[in-house]
mmCIF file of C-alpha atoms in Angstrom:
data_model
loop_
_atom_site.group_PDB
_atom_site.id
_atom_site.type_symbol
_atom_site.label_atom_id
_atom_site.label_comp_id
_atom_site.label_asym_id
_atom_site.label_seq_id
_atom_site.Cartn_x
_atom_site.Cartn_y
_atom_site.Cartn_z
ATOM 1 C CA UNK F 1106 -6.688 -26.786 -11.520
ATOM 2 C CA UNK F 1107 -7.430 -24.616 -8.731
ATOM 3 C CA UNK F 1108 -7.775 -20.989 -9.294
ATOM 4 C CA UNK F 1109 -5.917 -19.759 -6.089
ATOM 5 C CA UNK F 1110 -2.391 -21.094 -7.329
ATOM 6 C CA UNK F 1111 -0.343 -18.591 -5.008
ATOM 7 C CA UNK F 1112 -0.425 -19.620 -1.277
ATOM 8 C CA UNK F 1113 0.012 -16.266 0.196
ATOM 9 C CA UNK F 1114 1.391 -18.021 3.528
ATOM 10 C CA UNK F 1115 4.023 -19.932 2.043
ATOM 11 C CA UNK F 1116 4.839 -17.858 -1.638
ATOM 12 C CA UNK F 1117 8.204 -16.957 -1.824
ATOM 13 C CA UNK F 1118 8.891 -13.370 -0.622
ATOM 14 C CA UNK F 1119 9.718 -12.095 -4.317
ATOM 15 C CA UNK F 1120 6.467 -13.629 -5.511
ATOM 16 C CA UNK F 1121 4.611 -12.029 -2.773
ATOM 17 C CA UNK F 1122 6.171 -8.682 -3.421
ATOM 18 C CA UNK F 1123 5.723 -8.720 -6.997
ATOM 19 C CA UNK F 1124 1.384 -9.556 -6.352
ATOM 20 C CA UNK F 1125 1.361 -6.318 -4.533
ATOM 21 C CA UNK F 1126 3.595 -4.132 -6.704
ATOM 22 C CA UNK F 1127 1.913 -5.320 -10.053
ATOM 23 C CA UNK F 1128 -1.255 -3.594 -10.505
ATOM 24 C CA UNK F 1129 -4.567 -5.394 -12.568
ATOM 25 C CA UNK F 1130 -3.968 -2.493 -15.191
ATOM 26 C CA UNK F 1131 -0.561 -3.946 -16.223
ATOM 27 C CA UNK F 1132 -1.969 -7.464 -15.935
ATOM 28 C CA UNK F 1133 -5.365 -7.112 -17.334
ATOM 29 C CA UNK F 1134 -6.520 -7.455 -21.339
ATOM 30 C CA UNK F 1135 -7.359 -4.168 -22.845
ATOM 31 C CA UNK F 1136 -8.953 -5.469 -25.695
ATOM 32 C CA UNK F 1137 -12.724 -6.121 -24.497
ATOM 33 C CA UNK F 1138 -14.858 -7.820 -26.607
ATOM 34 C CA UNK F 1139 -18.862 -6.738 -25.584
ATOM 35 C CA UNK F 1140 -22.224 -7.103 -26.133
ATOM 36 C CA UNK F 1141 -24.952 -4.590 -25.584
ATOM 37 C CA UNK F 1142 -28.237 -5.653 -23.664
ATOM 38 C CA UNK F 1143 -30.310 -5.707 -26.816
ATOM 39 C CA UNK F 1144 -27.941 -8.201 -28.502
ATOM 40 C CA UNK F 1145 -28.940 -11.877 -28.498
ATOM 41 C CA UNK F 1146 -27.236 -14.512 -26.855
ATOM 42 C CA UNK F 1147 -26.268 -16.176 -29.985
ATOM 43 C CA UNK F 1148 -23.710 -12.986 -30.608
ATOM 44 C CA UNK F 1149 -22.349 -13.622 -27.070
ATOM 45 C CA UNK F 1150 -21.573 -17.128 -27.909
ATOM 46 C CA UNK F 1151 -20.246 -15.944 -31.158
ATOM 47 C CA UNK F 1152 -17.777 -13.997 -29.374
ATOM 48 C CA UNK F 1153 -16.719 -16.522 -27.039
ATOM 49 C CA UNK F 1154 -15.943 -19.146 -29.656
ATOM 50 C CA UNK F 1155 -14.157 -16.442 -31.982
ATOM 51 C CA UNK F 1156 -11.950 -15.061 -29.414
ATOM 52 C CA UNK F 1157 -11.831 -18.208 -26.896
ATOM 53 C CA UNK F 1158 -13.229 -16.153 -24.405
ATOM 54 C CA UNK F 1159 -14.883 -17.534 -20.608
ATOM 55 C CA UNK F 1160 -16.920 -14.192 -19.805
ATOM 56 C CA UNK F 1161 -18.397 -11.391 -22.010
ATOM 57 C CA UNK F 1162 -19.114 -8.028 -20.304
ATOM 58 C CA UNK F 1163 -22.731 -6.673 -20.875
ATOM 59 C CA UNK F 1164 -21.678 -3.050 -21.794
ATOM 60 C CA UNK F 1165 -22.928 0.137 -23.354
ATOM 61 C CA UNK F 1166 -20.553 3.207 -23.909
ATOM 62 C CA UNK F 1167 -17.961 2.177 -21.241
ATOM 63 C CA UNK F 1168 -20.641 1.278 -18.428
ATOM 64 C CA UNK F 1169 -20.965 -2.230 -17.350
ATOM 65 C CA UNK F 1170 -24.401 -3.791 -16.424
ATOM 66 C CA UNK F 1171 -23.774 -7.439 -16.295
ATOM 67 C CA UNK F 1172 -21.766 -10.464 -17.685
ATOM 68 C CA UNK F 1173 -22.629 -13.719 -20.140
ATOM 69 C CA UNK F 1174 -20.503 -16.393 -18.876
ATOM 70 C CA UNK F 1175 -19.785 -19.781 -20.297
ATOM 71 C CA UNK F 1176 -22.288 -21.363 -18.038
ATOM 72 C CA UNK F 1177 -25.074 -18.857 -19.174
ATOM 73 C CA UNK F 1178 -24.546 -19.941 -22.710
ATOM 74 C CA UNK F 1179 -24.846 -23.755 -22.004
ATOM 75 C CA UNK F 1180 -28.087 -23.195 -20.021
ATOM 76 C CA UNK F 1181 -29.571 -21.073 -22.643
ATOM 77 C CA UNK F 1182 -28.484 -23.545 -25.320
ATOM 78 C CA UNK F 1183 -30.341 -26.667 -22.999
ATOM 79 C CA UNK F 1184 -33.416 -24.300 -22.444
ATOM 80 C CA UNK F 1185 -33.500 -23.032 -26.597
ATOM 81 C CA UNK F 1186 -33.515 -19.583 -25.493
ATOM 82 C CA UNK F 1187 -30.291 -18.324 -27.385
ATOM 83 C CA UNK F 1188 -31.805 -16.027 -29.864
ATOM 84 C CA UNK F 1189 -33.139 -13.994 -26.960
ATOM 85 C CA UNK F 1190 -31.682 -10.845 -25.668
ATOM 86 C CA UNK F 1191 -28.261 -10.720 -23.344
ATOM 87 C CA UNK F 1192 -30.189 -7.692 -21.167
ATOM 88 C CA UNK F 1193 -32.880 -10.652 -20.075
ATOM 89 C CA UNK F 1194 -30.138 -13.475 -18.907
ATOM 90 C CA UNK F 1195 -27.015 -11.382 -17.828
ATOM 91 C CA UNK F 1196 -25.882 -11.547 -14.328
ATOM 92 C CA UNK F 1197 -26.054 -8.092 -13.212
ATOM 93 C CA UNK F 1198 -25.119 -8.543 -9.855
ATOM 94 C CA UNK F 1199 -21.397 -8.284 -11.291
ATOM 95 C CA UNK F 1200 -18.081 -9.026 -9.241
ATOM 96 C CA UNK F 1201 -15.415 -6.444 -10.653
ATOM 97 C CA UNK F 1202 -11.987 -5.592 -10.232
ATOM 98 C CA UNK F 1203 -10.082 -2.170 -10.687
ATOM 99 C CA UNK F 1204 -7.402 -1.537 -12.389
ATOM 100 C CA UNK F 1205 -5.118 0.451 -9.472
ATOM 101 C CA UNK F 1206 -5.715 -2.710 -7.449
ATOM 102 C CA UNK F 1207 -2.714 -4.818 -6.728
ATOM 103 C CA UNK F 1208 -3.001 -8.232 -8.594
ATOM 104 C CA UNK F 1209 -3.105 -9.907 -4.965
ATOM 105 C CA UNK F 1210 -6.682 -8.559 -4.611
ATOM 106 C CA UNK F 1211 -7.362 -10.506 -8.278
ATOM 107 C CA UNK F 1212 -5.866 -13.686 -7.033
ATOM 108 C CA UNK F 1213 -7.537 -13.347 -3.669
ATOM 109 C CA UNK F 1214 -10.963 -12.727 -6.073
ATOM 110 C CA UNK F 1215 -10.106 -16.001 -7.944
ATOM 111 C CA UNK F 1216 -9.928 -18.069 -5.161
ATOM 112 C CA UNK F 1217 -13.151 -16.469 -3.387
ATOM 113 C CA UNK F 1218 -15.516 -16.402 -6.399
ATOM 114 C CA UNK F 1219 -14.278 -19.314 -8.703
ATOM 115 C CA UNK F 1220 -14.985 -17.307 -11.845
ATOM 116 C CA UNK F 1221 -12.359 -17.681 -14.508
ATOM 117 C CA UNK F 1222 -12.252 -14.262 -15.422
ATOM 118 C CA UNK F 1223 -13.798 -10.510 -14.157
ATOM 119 C CA UNK F 1224 -14.094 -7.221 -15.937
ATOM 120 C CA UNK F 1225 -11.850 -4.016 -14.904
ATOM 121 C CA UNK F 1226 -13.378 -0.964 -13.939
ATOM 122 C CA UNK F 1227 -11.413 2.627 -13.860
ATOM 123 C CA UNK F 1228 -11.861 5.139 -10.843
ATOM 124 C CA UNK F 1229 -15.044 6.323 -13.353
ATOM 125 C CA UNK F 1230 -16.350 2.772 -12.981
ATOM 126 C CA UNK F 1231 -16.170 2.297 -16.767
ATOM 127 C CA UNK F 1232 -14.967 -0.911 -18.225
ATOM 128 C CA UNK F 1233 -11.459 -0.762 -19.213
ATOM 129 C CA UNK F 1234 -10.121 -4.437 -19.725
ATOM 130 C CA UNK F 1235 -11.115 -8.016 -18.494
ATOM 131 C CA UNK F 1236 -8.466 -10.253 -16.324
ATOM 132 C CA UNK F 1237 -8.445 -13.631 -16.511
ATOM 133 C CA UNK F 1238 -6.105 -16.647 -14.336
ATOM 134 C CA UNK F 1239 -4.219 -16.883 -17.830
ATOM 135 C CA UNK F 1240 -3.127 -13.216 -18.086
ATOM 136 C CA UNK F 1241 -2.304 -13.608 -14.403
ATOM 137 C CA UNK F 1242 -0.017 -15.978 -14.731
ATOM 138 C CA UNK F 1243 1.842 -14.821 -17.954
ATOM 139 C CA UNK F 1244 2.403 -11.428 -16.314
ATOM 140 C CA UNK F 1245 3.485 -12.887 -13.317
ATOM 141 C CA UNK F 1246 5.985 -15.078 -15.418
ATOM 142 C CA UNK F 1247 7.324 -11.989 -17.360
ATOM 143 C CA UNK F 1248 7.433 -10.063 -13.861
ATOM 144 C CA UNK F 1249 9.510 -12.970 -12.420
ATOM 145 C CA UNK F 1250 11.991 -12.982 -15.242
ATOM 146 C CA UNK F 1251 12.929 -9.389 -15.209
ATOM 147 C CA UNK F 1252 13.391 -9.724 -11.260
ATOM 148 C CA UNK F 1253 15.413 -12.687 -11.692
ATOM 149 C CA UNK F 1254 17.763 -10.302 -14.283
ATOM 150 C CA UNK F 1255 17.479 -7.495 -12.113
ATOM 151 C CA UNK F 1256 18.729 -9.879 -9.033
ATOM 152 C CA UNK F 1257 21.748 -11.034 -11.174
ATOM 153 C CA UNK F 1258 22.807 -7.880 -11.973
ATOM 154 C CA UNK F 1259 23.419 -7.462 -8.432
ATOM 155 C CA UNK F 1260 23.983 -3.266 -8.784
ATOM 156 C CA UNK F 1261 25.921 -1.875 -6.209
ATOM 157 C CA UNK F 1262 24.904 1.167 -4.319
ATOM 158 C CA UNK F 1263 25.509 4.103 -5.992
ATOM 159 C CA UNK F 1264 25.012 6.818 -3.222
ATOM 160 C CA UNK F 1265 26.411 7.177 0.428
ATOM 161 C CA UNK F 1266 29.188 9.416 2.294
ATOM 162 C CA UNK F 1267 30.924 11.683 -0.284
ATOM 163 C CA UNK F 1268 34.731 12.562 0.400
ATOM 164 C CA UNK F 1269 33.839 15.827 2.363
ATOM 165 C CA UNK F 1270 31.894 14.050 4.834
ATOM 166 C CA UNK F 1271 28.322 14.801 3.261
ATOM 167 C CA UNK F 1272 25.726 12.066 3.016
ATOM 168 C CA UNK F 1273 23.879 11.956 -0.538
ATOM 169 C CA UNK F 1274 20.953 9.741 -1.409
ATOM 170 C CA UNK F 1275 18.457 9.712 -3.820
ATOM 171 C CA UNK F 1276 15.486 6.859 -4.050
ATOM 172 C CA UNK F 1277 13.323 6.416 -6.593
ATOM 173 C CA UNK F 1278 9.777 5.846 -5.616
ATOM 174 C CA UNK F 1279 6.749 4.652 -7.525
ATOM 175 C CA UNK F 1280 3.493 5.424 -7.537
ATOM 176 C CA UNK F 1281 1.154 3.308 -5.966
ATOM 177 C CA UNK F 1282 3.892 0.553 -4.726
ATOM 178 C CA UNK F 1283 2.577 -0.246 -1.296
ATOM 179 C CA UNK F 1284 5.002 -2.947 -0.925
ATOM 180 C CA UNK F 1285 8.105 -0.895 -0.857
ATOM 181 C CA UNK F 1286 6.428 2.306 0.653
ATOM 182 C CA UNK F 1287 8.287 3.369 3.724
ATOM 183 C CA UNK F 1288 11.364 1.929 2.895
ATOM 184 C CA UNK F 1289 13.555 4.775 2.029
ATOM 185 C CA UNK F 1290 13.073 6.285 5.518
ATOM 186 C CA UNK F 1291 13.150 3.333 7.485
ATOM 187 C CA UNK F 1292 17.065 3.317 5.089
ATOM 188 C CA UNK F 1293 17.317 6.873 6.166
ATOM 189 C CA UNK F 1294 16.556 6.059 10.083
ATOM 190 C CA UNK F 1295 19.394 3.594 10.152
ATOM 191 C CA UNK F 1296 21.794 5.960 8.819
ATOM 192 C CA UNK F 1297 20.638 8.670 11.457
ATOM 193 C CA UNK F 1298 21.041 5.636 14.082
ATOM 194 C CA UNK F 1299 24.434 4.929 12.856
ATOM 195 C CA UNK F 1300 25.581 8.567 13.120
ATOM 196 C CA UNK F 1301 24.152 8.488 16.878
ATOM 197 C CA UNK F 1302 21.555 11.188 15.956
ATOM 198 C CA UNK F 1303 19.305 12.361 19.098
ATOM 199 C CA UNK F 1304 16.169 10.438 19.184
ATOM 200 C CA UNK F 1305 13.799 13.107 19.242
ATOM 201 C CA UNK F 1306 15.842 14.677 16.124
ATOM 202 C CA UNK F 1307 15.770 11.524 14.554
ATOM 203 C CA UNK F 1308 12.343 11.034 14.670
ATOM 204 C CA UNK F 1309 11.230 14.135 13.062
ATOM 205 C CA UNK F 1310 13.431 13.847 10.474
ATOM 206 C CA UNK F 1311 12.021 10.086 9.653
ATOM 207 C CA UNK F 1312 8.427 11.529 9.935
ATOM 208 C CA UNK F 1313 9.306 14.258 7.345
ATOM 209 C CA UNK F 1314 10.600 11.631 5.177
ATOM 210 C CA UNK F 1315 8.011 9.496 5.617
ATOM 211 C CA UNK F 1316 5.718 11.325 4.752
ATOM 212 C CA UNK F 1317 7.057 13.073 1.730
ATOM 213 C CA UNK F 1318 7.483 9.295 0.473
ATOM 214 C CA UNK F 1319 3.834 8.343 0.907
ATOM 215 C CA UNK F 1320 2.878 11.133 -0.488
ATOM 216 C CA UNK F 1321 4.926 10.376 -3.910
ATOM 217 C CA UNK F 1322 3.361 6.963 -3.675
ATOM 218 C CA UNK F 1323 -0.388 7.892 -2.949
ATOM 219 C CA UNK F 1324 -0.694 11.296 -4.988
ATOM 220 C CA UNK F 1325 2.080 11.252 -7.646
ATOM 221 C CA UNK F 1326 3.063 9.132 -10.997
ATOM 222 C CA UNK F 1327 6.218 8.285 -9.086
ATOM 223 C CA UNK F 1328 9.328 10.665 -8.643
ATOM 224 C CA UNK F 1329 12.250 10.872 -6.290
ATOM 225 C CA UNK F 1330 13.210 11.220 -2.549
ATOM 226 C CA UNK F 1331 16.682 12.902 -1.958
ATOM 227 C CA UNK F 1332 18.217 12.836 1.356
ATOM 228 C CA UNK F 1333 21.447 14.931 2.218
ATOM 229 C CA UNK F 1334 22.838 15.222 5.436
ATOM 230 C CA UNK F 1335 25.821 17.250 6.149
ATOM 231 C CA UNK F 1336 26.858 21.452 6.960
ATOM 232 C CA UNK F 1337 24.625 20.703 10.503
ATOM 233 C CA UNK F 1338 21.566 19.825 8.517
ATOM 234 C CA UNK F 1339 19.382 17.192 6.765
ATOM 235 C CA UNK F 1340 17.643 18.068 3.685
ATOM 236 C CA UNK F 1341 14.610 15.993 2.333
ATOM 237 C CA UNK F 1342 13.590 16.659 -1.321
ATOM 238 C CA UNK F 1343 10.606 14.520 -2.933
ATOM 239 C CA UNK F 1344 10.233 15.467 -6.423
ATOM 240 C CA UNK F 1345 7.733 14.003 -9.060
ATOM 241 C CA UNK F 1346 6.026 15.122 -12.608
ATOM 242 C CA UNK F 1347 2.376 14.050 -11.499
ATOM 243 C CA UNK F 1348 -0.363 15.872 -11.574
ATOM 244 C CA UNK F 1349 0.509 18.592 -9.088
ATOM 245 C CA UNK F 1350 -1.576 20.578 -6.314
ATOM 246 C CA UNK F 1351 -3.579 23.584 -7.670
ATOM 247 C CA UNK F 1352 -4.293 24.966 -4.459
ATOM 248 C CA UNK F 1353 -1.231 24.689 -2.101
ATOM 249 C CA UNK F 1354 -2.990 26.451 1.144
ATOM 250 C CA UNK F 1355 -5.953 23.916 0.913
ATOM 251 C CA UNK F 1356 -3.501 20.787 0.855
ATOM 252 C CA UNK F 1357 -1.660 22.383 3.817
ATOM 253 C CA UNK F 1358 -4.413 22.010 5.951
ATOM 254 C CA UNK F 1359 -5.422 19.323 8.263
ATOM 255 C CA UNK F 1360 -7.565 16.779 7.198
ATOM 256 C CA UNK F 1361 -8.007 17.523 3.455
ATOM 257 C CA UNK F 1362 -7.685 14.595 1.297
ATOM 258 C CA UNK F 1363 -7.884 13.344 -2.536
ATOM 259 C CA UNK F 1364 -7.231 9.732 -1.275
ATOM 260 C CA UNK F 1365 -10.207 7.361 -1.866
ATOM 261 C CA UNK F 1366 -11.333 4.485 0.595
ATOM 262 C CA UNK F 1367 -9.434 2.166 -0.752
ATOM 263 C CA UNK F 1368 -6.480 4.070 -0.033
ATOM 264 C CA UNK F 1369 -7.679 4.846 3.636
ATOM 265 C CA UNK F 1370 -8.296 1.006 4.044
ATOM 266 C CA UNK F 1371 -4.293 0.517 3.866
ATOM 267 C CA UNK F 1372 -3.923 3.262 6.305
ATOM 268 C CA UNK F 1373 -3.167 6.122 4.445
ATOM 269 C CA UNK F 1374 -4.879 9.179 3.174
ATOM 270 C CA UNK F 1375 -5.450 10.831 6.369
ATOM 271 C CA UNK F 1376 -4.770 14.185 4.588
ATOM 272 C CA UNK F 1377 -2.373 14.778 7.483
ATOM 273 C CA UNK F 1378 0.725 14.385 5.246
ATOM 274 C CA UNK F 1379 2.164 17.709 4.447
ATOM 275 C CA UNK F 1380 1.104 19.441 7.357
ATOM 276 C CA UNK F 1381 3.022 16.639 9.487
ATOM 277 C CA UNK F 1382 6.090 17.431 7.285
ATOM 278 C CA UNK F 1383 5.559 20.854 8.458
ATOM 279 C CA UNK F 1384 5.153 20.517 11.782
ATOM 280 C CA UNK F 1385 8.565 18.165 11.580
ATOM 281 C CA UNK F 1386 10.617 20.319 9.666
ATOM 282 C CA UNK F 1387 12.355 23.839 10.461
ATOM 283 C CA UNK F 1388 11.761 25.076 7.015
ATOM 284 C CA UNK F 1389 9.424 23.492 4.314
ATOM 285 C CA UNK F 1390 8.646 24.977 0.874
ATOM 286 C CA UNK F 1391 6.208 23.502 -1.746
ATOM 287 C CA UNK F 1392 6.055 24.243 -4.990
ATOM 288 C CA UNK F 1393 3.505 23.358 -7.655
ATOM 289 C CA UNK F 1394 0.978 23.966 -9.766
ATOM 290 C CA UNK F 1395 -1.608 22.080 -11.828
ATOM 291 C CA UNK F 1396 0.064 19.508 -14.322
ATOM 292 C CA UNK F 1397 3.549 21.095 -13.421
ATOM 293 C CA UNK F 1398 4.182 18.649 -10.551
ATOM 294 C CA UNK F 1399 5.676 19.157 -7.209
ATOM 295 C CA UNK F 1400 8.838 19.644 -5.329
ATOM 296 C CA UNK F 1401 8.668 19.650 -1.667
ATOM 297 C CA UNK F 1402 11.318 20.251 0.221
ATOM 298 C CA UNK F 1403 12.019 19.974 4.273
ATOM 299 C CA UNK F 1404 14.837 20.989 5.956
ATOM 300 C CA UNK F 1405 15.954 19.703 9.963
ATOM 301 C CA UNK F 1406 18.615 21.919 11.486
ATOM 302 C CA UNK F 1407 21.043 19.227 13.741
ATOM 303 C CA UNK F 1408 22.120 20.205 17.419
ATOM 304 C CA UNK F 1409 25.304 21.829 16.162
ATOM 305 C CA UNK F 1410 25.392 23.841 13.195
ATOM 306 C CA UNK F 1411 28.698 22.990 11.136
ATOM 307 C CA UNK F 1412 28.457 19.388 12.569
ATOM 308 C CA UNK F 1413 28.224 16.806 9.977
ATOM 309 C CA UNK F 1414 26.330 14.211 12.082
ATOM 310 C CA UNK Z 255 5.608 -2.203 32.860
ATOM 311 C CA UNK Z 256 7.637 -4.224 30.674
ATOM 312 C CA UNK Z 257 6.585 -5.367 27.035
ATOM 313 C CA UNK Z 258 6.392 -8.882 28.291
ATOM 314 C CA UNK Z 259 4.147 -7.933 31.239
ATOM 315 C CA UNK Z 260 2.068 -6.199 29.125
ATOM 316 C CA UNK Z 261 1.732 -8.978 26.317
ATOM 317 C CA UNK Z 262 0.474 -11.482 29.259
ATOM 318 C CA UNK Z 263 -1.861 -8.985 30.380
ATOM 319 C CA UNK Z 264 -3.427 -8.781 26.886
ATOM 320 C CA UNK Z 265 -3.575 -12.275 26.226
ATOM 321 C CA UNK Z 266 -1.414 -11.584 23.317
ATOM 322 C CA UNK Z 267 1.194 -13.584 21.666
ATOM 323 C CA UNK Z 268 4.774 -12.535 20.310
ATOM 324 C CA UNK Z 269 5.059 -13.092 16.876
ATOM 325 C CA UNK Z 270 8.458 -11.075 16.321
ATOM 326 C CA UNK Z 271 10.457 -10.383 19.697
ATOM 327 C CA UNK Z 272 12.555 -7.453 18.289
ATOM 328 C CA UNK Z 273 14.812 -7.483 21.061
ATOM 329 C CA UNK Z 274 12.447 -5.227 22.999
ATOM 330 C CA UNK Z 275 10.364 -7.472 25.336
ATOM 331 C CA UNK Z 276 12.574 -6.295 28.513
ATOM 332 C CA UNK Z 277 11.805 -2.485 27.626
ATOM 333 C CA UNK Z 278 9.428 -0.585 29.568
ATOM 334 C CA UNK Z 279 6.668 0.852 27.766
ATOM 335 C CA UNK Z 280 5.423 4.124 29.034
ATOM 336 C CA UNK Z 281 2.462 5.090 26.303
ATOM 337 C CA UNK Z 282 0.156 3.375 23.956
ATOM 338 C CA UNK Z 283 -0.563 5.230 20.438
ATOM 339 C CA UNK Z 284 -4.245 3.569 18.717
ATOM 340 C CA UNK Z 285 -5.398 4.355 15.245
ATOM 341 C CA UNK Z 286 -5.109 2.486 11.743
ATOM 342 C CA UNK Z 287 -4.448 5.939 10.101
ATOM 343 C CA UNK Z 288 -0.560 6.101 9.705
ATOM 344 C CA UNK Z 289 -0.494 9.655 9.726
ATOM 345 C CA UNK Z 290 -2.676 10.173 12.934
ATOM 346 C CA UNK Z 291 0.036 7.782 14.729
ATOM 347 C CA UNK Z 292 3.135 9.900 13.467
ATOM 348 C CA UNK Z 293 1.850 12.519 15.764
ATOM 349 C CA UNK Z 294 2.980 10.830 18.900
ATOM 350 C CA UNK Z 295 6.113 12.327 20.343
ATOM 351 C CA UNK Z 296 6.524 10.038 23.111
ATOM 352 C CA UNK Z 297 9.565 7.649 23.989
ATOM 353 C CA UNK Z 298 9.030 4.024 24.849
ATOM 354 C CA UNK Z 299 5.832 3.696 23.086
ATOM 355 C CA UNK Z 300 3.828 1.053 21.736
ATOM 356 C CA UNK Z 301 1.483 0.986 18.418
ATOM 357 C CA UNK Z 302 -2.065 -0.116 18.558
ATOM 358 C CA UNK Z 303 -3.891 -1.067 15.391
ATOM 359 C CA UNK Z 304 -5.701 -3.699 13.216
ATOM 360 C CA UNK Z 305 -3.839 -3.001 10.495
ATOM 361 C CA UNK Z 306 -1.775 -5.982 9.545
ATOM 362 C CA UNK Z 307 0.383 -4.819 6.918
ATOM 363 C CA UNK Z 308 4.006 -3.812 6.543
ATOM 364 C CA UNK Z 309 3.172 -0.277 6.423
ATOM 365 C CA UNK Z 310 2.309 -0.502 9.988
ATOM 366 C CA UNK Z 311 5.770 -1.554 10.778
ATOM 367 C CA UNK Z 312 7.543 0.908 9.026
ATOM 368 C CA UNK Z 313 5.457 3.544 10.274
ATOM 369 C CA UNK Z 314 6.459 2.186 13.925
ATOM 370 C CA UNK Z 315 10.137 1.990 13.006
ATOM 371 C CA UNK Z 316 10.290 5.665 11.271
ATOM 372 C CA UNK Z 317 8.389 6.933 14.577
ATOM 373 C CA UNK Z 318 11.268 4.616 17.144
ATOM 374 C CA UNK Z 319 8.008 2.661 18.566
ATOM 375 C CA UNK Z 320 8.977 -0.509 20.327
ATOM 376 C CA UNK Z 321 6.659 -2.458 18.620
ATOM 377 C CA UNK Z 322 2.760 -2.871 17.216
ATOM 378 C CA UNK Z 323 -0.008 -4.634 18.653
ATOM 379 C CA UNK Z 324 -2.167 -6.171 16.534
ATOM 380 C CA UNK Z 325 -5.884 -6.222 17.866
ATOM 381 C CA UNK Z 326 -8.677 -8.061 17.302
ATOM 382 C CA UNK Z 327 -7.338 -11.702 16.554
ATOM 383 C CA UNK Z 328 -5.646 -10.593 13.537
ATOM 384 C CA UNK Z 329 -2.683 -12.303 12.414
ATOM 385 C CA UNK Z 330 -0.026 -10.693 10.333
ATOM 386 C CA UNK Z 331 0.541 -11.004 6.844
ATOM 387 C CA UNK Z 332 3.875 -13.095 5.756
ATOM 388 C CA UNK Z 333 5.433 -9.219 4.506
ATOM 389 C CA UNK Z 334 4.564 -7.897 7.717
ATOM 390 C CA UNK Z 335 6.269 -10.300 9.832
ATOM 391 C CA UNK Z 336 9.420 -10.189 7.587
ATOM 392 C CA UNK Z 337 9.241 -6.743 8.053
ATOM 393 C CA UNK Z 338 9.144 -6.457 11.333
ATOM 394 C CA UNK Z 339 11.961 -9.213 11.727
ATOM 395 C CA UNK Z 340 14.279 -6.824 9.299
ATOM 396 C CA UNK Z 341 13.765 -3.777 11.524
ATOM 397 C CA UNK Z 342 13.823 -5.502 14.589
ATOM 398 C CA UNK Z 343 10.097 -4.074 15.425
ATOM 399 C CA UNK Z 344 8.074 -6.020 18.075
ATOM 400 C CA UNK Z 345 4.938 -7.433 16.809
ATOM 401 C CA UNK Z 346 2.162 -8.951 19.134
ATOM 402 C CA UNK Z 347 -0.825 -10.050 18.302
ATOM 403 C CA UNK Z 348 -4.027 -9.919 20.709
ATOM 404 C CA UNK Z 349 -8.078 -11.215 20.598
ATOM 405 C CA UNK Z 350 -8.774 -7.557 22.500
ATOM 406 C CA UNK Z 351 -9.923 -5.273 20.233
ATOM 407 C CA UNK Z 352 -8.558 -1.774 20.304
ATOM 408 C CA UNK Z 353 -10.803 -0.034 22.942
ATOM 409 C CA UNK Z 354 -9.995 -3.361 25.599
ATOM 410 C CA UNK Z 355 -6.401 -2.527 25.010
ATOM 411 C CA UNK Z 356 -7.201 1.298 25.892
ATOM 412 C CA UNK Z 357 -9.023 0.949 28.582
ATOM 413 C CA UNK Z 358 -7.156 -1.650 30.357
ATOM 414 C CA UNK Z 359 -3.881 0.783 29.663
ATOM 415 C CA UNK Z 360 -5.663 3.458 30.942
ATOM 416 C CA UNK Z 361 -6.321 1.553 34.341
ATOM 417 C CA UNK Z 362 -2.568 0.210 34.657
ATOM 418 C CA UNK Z 363 -1.675 3.819 34.468
ATOM 419 C CA UNK Z 364 0.010 3.810 31.061
ATOM 420 C CA UNK Z 365 -0.820 6.880 28.867
ATOM 421 C CA UNK Z 366 -2.510 6.319 25.535
ATOM 422 C CA UNK Z 367 -3.633 8.320 22.526
ATOM 423 C CA UNK Z 368 -6.988 7.285 20.854
ATOM 424 C CA UNK Z 369 -7.544 8.272 17.280
ATOM 425 C CA UNK Z 370 -9.525 7.150 14.840
#
C-alpha cells in the first residue's frame, strides 16, 4: 500500500479540511516504548515483537537520540550483532514531527520519506508520542464519522437580526484551526456588504475582526468572537480562557510576537495583530493577565449615530 | 490598468476570475505576512504573495482587494482555489518573483507597497 493515501488535488474538500484541522497530537500514540542508547538491539527487537511496532525511538528522559527501525533489526540479525547496544547502530539523523502540526504534515511526510512511523516531539523538543499511518487512518475515519453526523444534524443558524434591528452573532474559534481561520471575519464582511456599508469603514471593521480572530487562533486555547451591529456602531469582542497576556503594553507594540517559525510560515505572527486592531478601531480595550484569559473589545462607530446600518 | 491587462503583462494565468478582470488596478501590496498586508488602505488593490493558502485569499477579502497574485510559479492549493471561488476573489498565478512584479508595476505607473 502506498503510504500517501490522500491525494491533495482530488480528495473531497471535507477530507482536506479535516487533515488541516486535526492535529498530530490528537492522532499520535502517546504510549511510547523506548530504548536507551546503552540497551541492546535485542531489547528493541523484543519491544517490536511484543507491541507490534515498526520503529522504536532511542530516548533518555524524554530526549530523542535516534531510532531503531525494523530494517536495522533485520540487518543486526543478518550481521550477528543483535547483542550490541542501540547507541552504536541507531539512526541518529531522525525525521520527527511536532505535536502541534496539522495532520496534513504527517501525511506529506509518509509520502516523502516512506517510513512506517515517526517520533513526535513537543515544543520543548521532548518525545511525546509516535505516529503511524495506521494511527492516521483510524483517526481520520473517526473524524469523518463525526463530521458526517454533524452535517446530518444540519443545525440552523441561531444568530442574525433581532427584532429591534440589532445584528448579533457569536462564532466559536478553535485554537490552531488554520483551515477555518478568518471565516468569521469574511462572514462579517458579507453582512456589512449586505448593509451597503461604506468601503473604508467596512475595511476597518473587517481588519479589526480578522486580527482579533487570528489572535484567538494563534495565541489562545480557543474562544469566541462576538459581533454586534446596531445603535450606530459595530462592536467586536474576542474572549478566551487561554494563557493570558502578562505585559499588555508590550503586546500592543508593533513587531512584538511569541509566534514560532511555523506560524510565521503560514503568514501569521508578524506581531502587528493587536496594534492593527488599535489602529482600525475608534475604541479598543484589552483586559488580560497571566492565566486569566483575555477579553479584547473593538468598537467602530458608523457614519451616523443612531443608524443601525 | 485593467486586471486582465496586468495578468497578460505578468505572463500570468487566471485560476479564479472572481468577476474582477475588467476592474481597474491602482495599487499593489506585496508581502507574505498577512498583518502587514492589512495596513494597506488603498482601493482597487491587488495582493502579491507567494503564500498559496486559503488565508491569503481570506486576507484579500477582508481588505476588499480585487484579488491575489501568486508569484514564483506557485500553484494554489485546492482549498485556496475553493476559497477564492466562494468569496469571489480573483486568483492569478505568475512565474515572476515578487520583486519582478513590483519593479514592473513601478515602471507601469502603479503605486506599490513592498513589505517583508
